[in-house]
Amino acid sequence: MSQQELACDVLIVGGGLGGVAAALSACEAGRKVVMTEETDWIGGQMTAQAVPPDESLTIESTIYGTRRYHKYRQAVRAYYRQHYPLNRQAFDNQHLNPGGGWVSFMCHLPRVGLEVMRSMLLPFETMGLLDIKYMVKPVAADVDGDVVKSVTVKDVSGRDREFVINAKVVIDATEVGEVLPLAGCEYVTGTEAQSEHGEPTAPSEARPLNMQGVTWCFAMDHVDGNHVIDKPEGYDYWRNYEHTFKGAPKGLTFAWQDVVEDNMDSDRNHMRLEWPRPEEGRSELCSWWGYRQILDPSIFDKNIKWAMDCGGSDPLLPGITMVNWSQNDYYGGCVYEVDDAEHHKKMAKQLSLCWFYWMQTEAPRLNGGVGYPGLRLRGDVLGTEDGFAKSIYIRESRRIKAAFTLTENHISQNVREEQGEAERFWDSIGLGQYHLDLHISTEGDSSCFVPTYPYQIPLGSLVPIRMKNLIPACKNFGTTHLSNGCAREHPIEWNVGEVAGVFADECITQSESVQGLYGNKEKVAALQSRLVQEGVKLDWPAIRMPR
């Protein structure tokens, strides 16, 4: 095996959303950066995992999201205006939602997100500040006491090579905190006991392997004809699967129909697809086709024939949608910390494929028929041949044992009803806003929803209790199983990653450990001032948020 040794100021292991943000801020500070990525796509949950951005209602305003994150969002819109045949209404819409999905104000094709991120990083690659190593995975770390000296990454594409990367600061931006066990960094997995942090929703006993379910997302559209795939392996198993949570129907029919209360009438039954259009008088939001739609043909100029031909007999509907629904959440086992992790990843993809086949062949239709044979997998928009995202979407990571842990008690509306706001932190380095949303877990916990207040992200949650030059930059910072449910979303991961890059630069400049800088309030204040200058918001407007 060939081995190459590299040296840099900042090593970013993992090219996900937090990794990209960290690379931007560190390179803008003039640091020499090496970033590694296990796939051939950077961008993580936004691109390789194909999850349209989960964002709050305030994201379109100027009070939430970092300047660099908003630069990314506007660059995505600009990409569509420059390269796609938009009609005048769409072109002039400053709040253009290219995909038209209702989970976000800016659903878009993962490939577009990839191109934008690559273009944002390209100047630093050109100037020699950034070196991105694709298709490599961390396999070892050289640690001297409490300092990570280097990380070894091994090629996963079939080439017999590895890189030993020496760095002054190491940033773990992997999806499951892969550097933490390699470096011997203290970390937590799964569900903490209530006694650890006093969280009212936590169980009485810790369950380290009780993690939120994962999802292998796929893209699909619908055109004329019969596009039914071969019956997948394991279909009979999943079709008759006995769910472990209370009140669940058997098999793949889970949540195909929802009872939704609308303002027009009493509760009604609504299909997930409402194909081909919602019935008259029924809310379009009840159709889950539009939930994570990433291509909306209605934004195109009708006079551009090639654009209109892509939609079959009904070119304005339905475009392309991403399937990241409750039906293809996999909670049969953990995808890290266990010996059979790869088996569970395979099963997660198998479940998604079986779910797609069930929609093609057995899903009840509004007209009384069954199946949607015109559904097609669209791997071309995901950079794959099988129709699936390049990587599995993992909601919950290993989490560092941090100098300060963000918990349910700091953000829950139920806990902090009297205060009317989340707890304020002296060391705020950013903002988060999302409800505490937990999916069905690997040990049978039902989904959980806890309303939260908009909150601050404390710097202490990025500081390991011991390791002096290791910084988290993904879902691996100091949260709990519960608070992770409102801290894993796209703008929050970006914020954490962006700050990690600045934090790394400050530690190098001042020859400080992460604990040393964090322990000096004057230096923390200086870091905060710098973050504000670079467009990171540290506080919410002084208002009492409604319950």
Short mmCIF file of N, CA and C in Angstrom, two decimals, residues 71-140:
data_model
loop_
_atom_site.label_atom_id
_atom_site.label_comp_id
_atom_site.label_asym_id
_atom_site.label_seq_id
_atom_site.Cartn_x
_atom_site.Cartn_y
_atom_site.Cartn_z
N LYS A 71 -25.30 33.30 1.82
CA LYS A 71 -24.59 33.40 0.54
C LYS A 71 -24.78 32.13 -0.27
N TYR A 72 -24.71 30.98 0.41
CA TYR A 72 -24.97 29.71 -0.28
C TYR A 72 -26.39 29.68 -0.83
N ARG A 73 -27.36 30.05 -0.03
CA ARG A 73 -28.76 29.99 -0.45
C ARG A 73 -29.00 30.90 -1.66
N GLN A 74 -28.44 32.10 -1.62
CA GLN A 74 -28.63 33.01 -2.75
C GLN A 74 -27.89 32.52 -3.99
N ALA A 75 -26.76 31.86 -3.79
CA ALA A 75 -26.01 31.32 -4.93
C ALA A 75 -26.79 30.19 -5.60
N VAL A 76 -27.52 29.41 -4.82
CA VAL A 76 -28.37 28.37 -5.40
C VAL A 76 -29.43 29.00 -6.29
N ARG A 77 -30.09 30.03 -5.80
CA ARG A 77 -31.11 30.71 -6.60
C ARG A 77 -30.50 31.33 -7.85
N ALA A 78 -29.33 31.91 -7.70
CA ALA A 78 -28.66 32.51 -8.86
C ALA A 78 -28.30 31.44 -9.89
N TYR A 79 -27.95 30.25 -9.43
CA TYR A 79 -27.62 29.16 -10.35
C TYR A 79 -28.83 28.81 -11.22
N TYR A 80 -30.00 28.75 -10.61
CA TYR A 80 -31.20 28.46 -11.39
C TYR A 80 -31.51 29.58 -12.37
N ARG A 81 -31.34 30.82 -11.94
CA ARG A 81 -31.61 31.94 -12.84
C ARG A 81 -30.66 31.94 -14.03
N GLN A 82 -29.43 31.50 -13.80
CA GLN A 82 -28.44 31.52 -14.87
C GLN A 82 -28.54 30.33 -15.80
N HIS A 83 -28.90 29.15 -15.27
CA HIS A 83 -28.78 27.93 -16.05
C HIS A 83 -30.10 27.26 -16.42
N TYR A 84 -31.19 27.61 -15.77
CA TYR A 84 -32.47 26.97 -16.06
C TYR A 84 -33.41 27.95 -16.74
N PRO A 85 -34.30 27.45 -17.62
CA PRO A 85 -35.21 28.33 -18.38
C PRO A 85 -36.40 28.76 -17.53
N LEU A 86 -36.17 29.65 -16.57
CA LEU A 86 -37.23 30.09 -15.68
C LEU A 86 -38.20 31.02 -16.40
N ASN A 87 -39.46 30.95 -16.01
CA ASN A 87 -40.40 31.95 -16.50
C ASN A 87 -40.18 33.25 -15.74
N ARG A 88 -40.81 34.32 -16.22
CA ARG A 88 -40.54 35.63 -15.65
C ARG A 88 -40.92 35.72 -14.18
N GLN A 89 -42.04 35.13 -13.81
CA GLN A 89 -42.47 35.18 -12.42
C GLN A 89 -41.45 34.52 -11.50
N ALA A 90 -40.97 33.36 -11.91
CA ALA A 90 -39.98 32.66 -11.09
C ALA A 90 -38.65 33.42 -11.06
N PHE A 91 -38.24 33.93 -12.21
CA PHE A 91 -36.96 34.64 -12.30
C PHE A 91 -36.94 35.85 -11.38
N ASP A 92 -38.05 36.56 -11.31
CA ASP A 92 -38.12 37.79 -10.52
C ASP A 92 -38.39 37.55 -9.04
N ASN A 93 -38.69 36.33 -8.68
CA ASN A 93 -39.04 36.03 -7.29
C ASN A 93 -37.78 35.95 -6.43
N GLN A 94 -37.57 36.95 -5.58
CA GLN A 94 -36.36 36.95 -4.75
C GLN A 94 -36.35 35.83 -3.73
N HIS A 95 -37.53 35.26 -3.46
CA HIS A 95 -37.63 34.13 -2.54
C HIS A 95 -37.90 32.83 -3.29
N LEU A 96 -37.33 32.72 -4.47
CA LEU A 96 -37.55 31.55 -5.32
C LEU A 96 -37.29 30.25 -4.57
N ASN A 97 -38.26 29.36 -4.64
CA ASN A 97 -38.11 28.00 -4.11
C ASN A 97 -38.04 27.07 -5.31
N PRO A 98 -36.85 26.73 -5.79
CA PRO A 98 -36.72 26.01 -7.07
C PRO A 98 -37.44 24.68 -7.12
N GLY A 99 -37.47 23.98 -6.00
CA GLY A 99 -38.12 22.67 -5.98
C GLY A 99 -39.60 22.74 -5.69
N GLY A 100 -40.04 23.81 -5.06
CA GLY A 100 -41.44 23.95 -4.72
C GLY A 100 -41.88 23.13 -3.53
N GLY A 101 -40.96 22.43 -2.86
CA GLY A 101 -41.34 21.64 -1.69
C GLY A 101 -41.74 22.52 -0.53
N TRP A 102 -42.56 21.98 0.35
CA TRP A 102 -43.04 22.81 1.46
C TRP A 102 -42.31 22.55 2.77
N VAL A 103 -41.31 21.68 2.77
CA VAL A 103 -40.50 21.50 3.97
C VAL A 103 -39.54 22.67 4.15
N SER A 104 -39.30 23.42 3.09
CA SER A 104 -38.30 24.47 3.12
C SER A 104 -38.68 25.57 2.14
N PHE A 105 -38.14 26.76 2.36
CA PHE A 105 -38.32 27.85 1.41
C PHE A 105 -37.37 27.71 0.23
N MET A 106 -36.47 26.74 0.28
CA MET A 106 -35.50 26.61 -0.80
C MET A 106 -35.13 25.16 -1.04
N CYS A 107 -36.12 24.35 -1.42
CA CYS A 107 -35.82 22.99 -1.87
C CYS A 107 -35.12 23.08 -3.22
N HIS A 108 -34.11 22.28 -3.43
CA HIS A 108 -33.40 22.34 -4.70
C HIS A 108 -32.74 21.01 -4.99
N LEU A 109 -32.30 20.84 -6.21
CA LEU A 109 -31.64 19.61 -6.63
C LEU A 109 -30.30 19.46 -5.90
N PRO A 110 -30.01 18.27 -5.37
CA PRO A 110 -28.71 18.06 -4.72
C PRO A 110 -27.53 18.38 -5.62
N ARG A 111 -27.67 18.11 -6.92
CA ARG A 111 -26.56 18.39 -7.84
C ARG A 111 -26.30 19.88 -7.94
N VAL A 112 -27.35 20.68 -7.85
CA VAL A 112 -27.15 22.14 -7.87
C VAL A 112 -26.42 22.57 -6.60
N GLY A 113 -26.85 22.03 -5.46
CA GLY A 113 -26.16 22.35 -4.21
C GLY A 113 -24.69 21.98 -4.27
N LEU A 114 -24.40 20.84 -4.86
CA LEU A 114 -23.01 20.41 -5.01
C LEU A 114 -22.21 21.39 -5.84
N GLU A 115 -22.76 21.80 -6.98
CA GLU A 115 -22.05 22.73 -7.86
C GLU A 115 -21.78 24.06 -7.16
N VAL A 116 -22.75 24.52 -6.39
CA VAL A 116 -22.58 25.79 -5.68
C VAL A 116 -21.49 25.67 -4.62
N MET A 117 -21.50 24.60 -3.84
CA MET A 117 -20.47 24.44 -2.81
C MET A 117 -19.09 24.30 -3.44
N ARG A 118 -19.01 23.56 -4.51
CA ARG A 118 -17.71 23.43 -5.19
C ARG A 118 -17.21 24.79 -5.66
N SER A 119 -18.11 25.59 -6.19
CA SER A 119 -17.71 26.91 -6.69
C SER A 119 -17.28 27.82 -5.55
N MET A 120 -17.90 27.68 -4.38
CA MET A 120 -17.51 28.50 -3.23
C MET A 120 -16.12 28.13 -2.72
N LEU A 121 -15.75 26.85 -2.85
CA LEU A 121 -14.45 26.39 -2.37
C LEU A 121 -13.35 26.48 -3.42
N LEU A 122 -13.73 26.58 -4.68
CA LEU A 122 -12.75 26.53 -5.77
C LEU A 122 -11.64 27.58 -5.65
N PRO A 123 -11.94 28.83 -5.30
CA PRO A 123 -10.84 29.80 -5.20
C PRO A 123 -9.75 29.38 -4.21
N PHE A 124 -10.14 28.75 -3.13
CA PHE A 124 -9.16 28.32 -2.12
C PHE A 124 -8.35 27.13 -2.62
N GLU A 125 -8.97 26.27 -3.41
CA GLU A 125 -8.22 25.17 -4.03
C GLU A 125 -7.21 25.73 -5.02
N THR A 126 -7.66 26.70 -5.81
CA THR A 126 -6.79 27.30 -6.82
C THR A 126 -5.57 27.98 -6.19
N MET A 127 -5.78 28.62 -5.05
CA MET A 127 -4.70 29.35 -4.39
C MET A 127 -3.84 28.46 -3.50
N GLY A 128 -4.15 27.17 -3.46
CA GLY A 128 -3.33 26.24 -2.70
C GLY A 128 -3.62 26.19 -1.21
N LEU A 129 -4.71 26.82 -0.78
CA LEU A 129 -5.06 26.78 0.63
C LEU A 129 -5.87 25.54 1.00
N LEU A 130 -6.57 24.98 0.04
CA LEU A 130 -7.47 23.85 0.32
C LEU A 130 -7.14 22.66 -0.56
N ASP A 131 -7.00 21.52 0.07
CA ASP A 131 -6.77 20.25 -0.64
C ASP A 131 -7.87 19.28 -0.20
N ILE A 132 -8.74 18.89 -1.13
CA ILE A 132 -9.83 17.98 -0.81
C ILE A 132 -9.47 16.58 -1.27
N LYS A 133 -9.48 15.64 -0.37
CA LYS A 133 -9.24 14.24 -0.68
C LYS A 133 -10.58 13.50 -0.66
N TYR A 134 -11.00 13.05 -1.84
CA TYR A 134 -12.27 12.34 -1.96
C TYR A 134 -12.06 10.83 -1.80
N MET A 135 -13.14 10.14 -1.48
CA MET A 135 -13.16 8.68 -1.42
C MET A 135 -12.14 8.12 -0.43
N VAL A 136 -12.06 8.75 0.72
CA VAL A 136 -11.17 8.27 1.78
C VAL A 136 -11.93 8.27 3.10
N LYS A 137 -11.54 7.35 3.98
CA LYS A 137 -12.22 7.16 5.26
C LYS A 137 -11.19 7.15 6.38
N PRO A 138 -11.46 7.82 7.52
CA PRO A 138 -10.50 7.79 8.63
C PRO A 138 -10.42 6.40 9.25
N VAL A 139 -9.19 5.94 9.46
CA VAL A 139 -9.00 4.60 10.02
C VAL A 139 -8.11 4.59 11.26
N ALA A 140 -7.37 5.68 11.51
CA ALA A 140 -6.48 5.70 12.67
C ALA A 140 -6.15 7.14 13.02
#
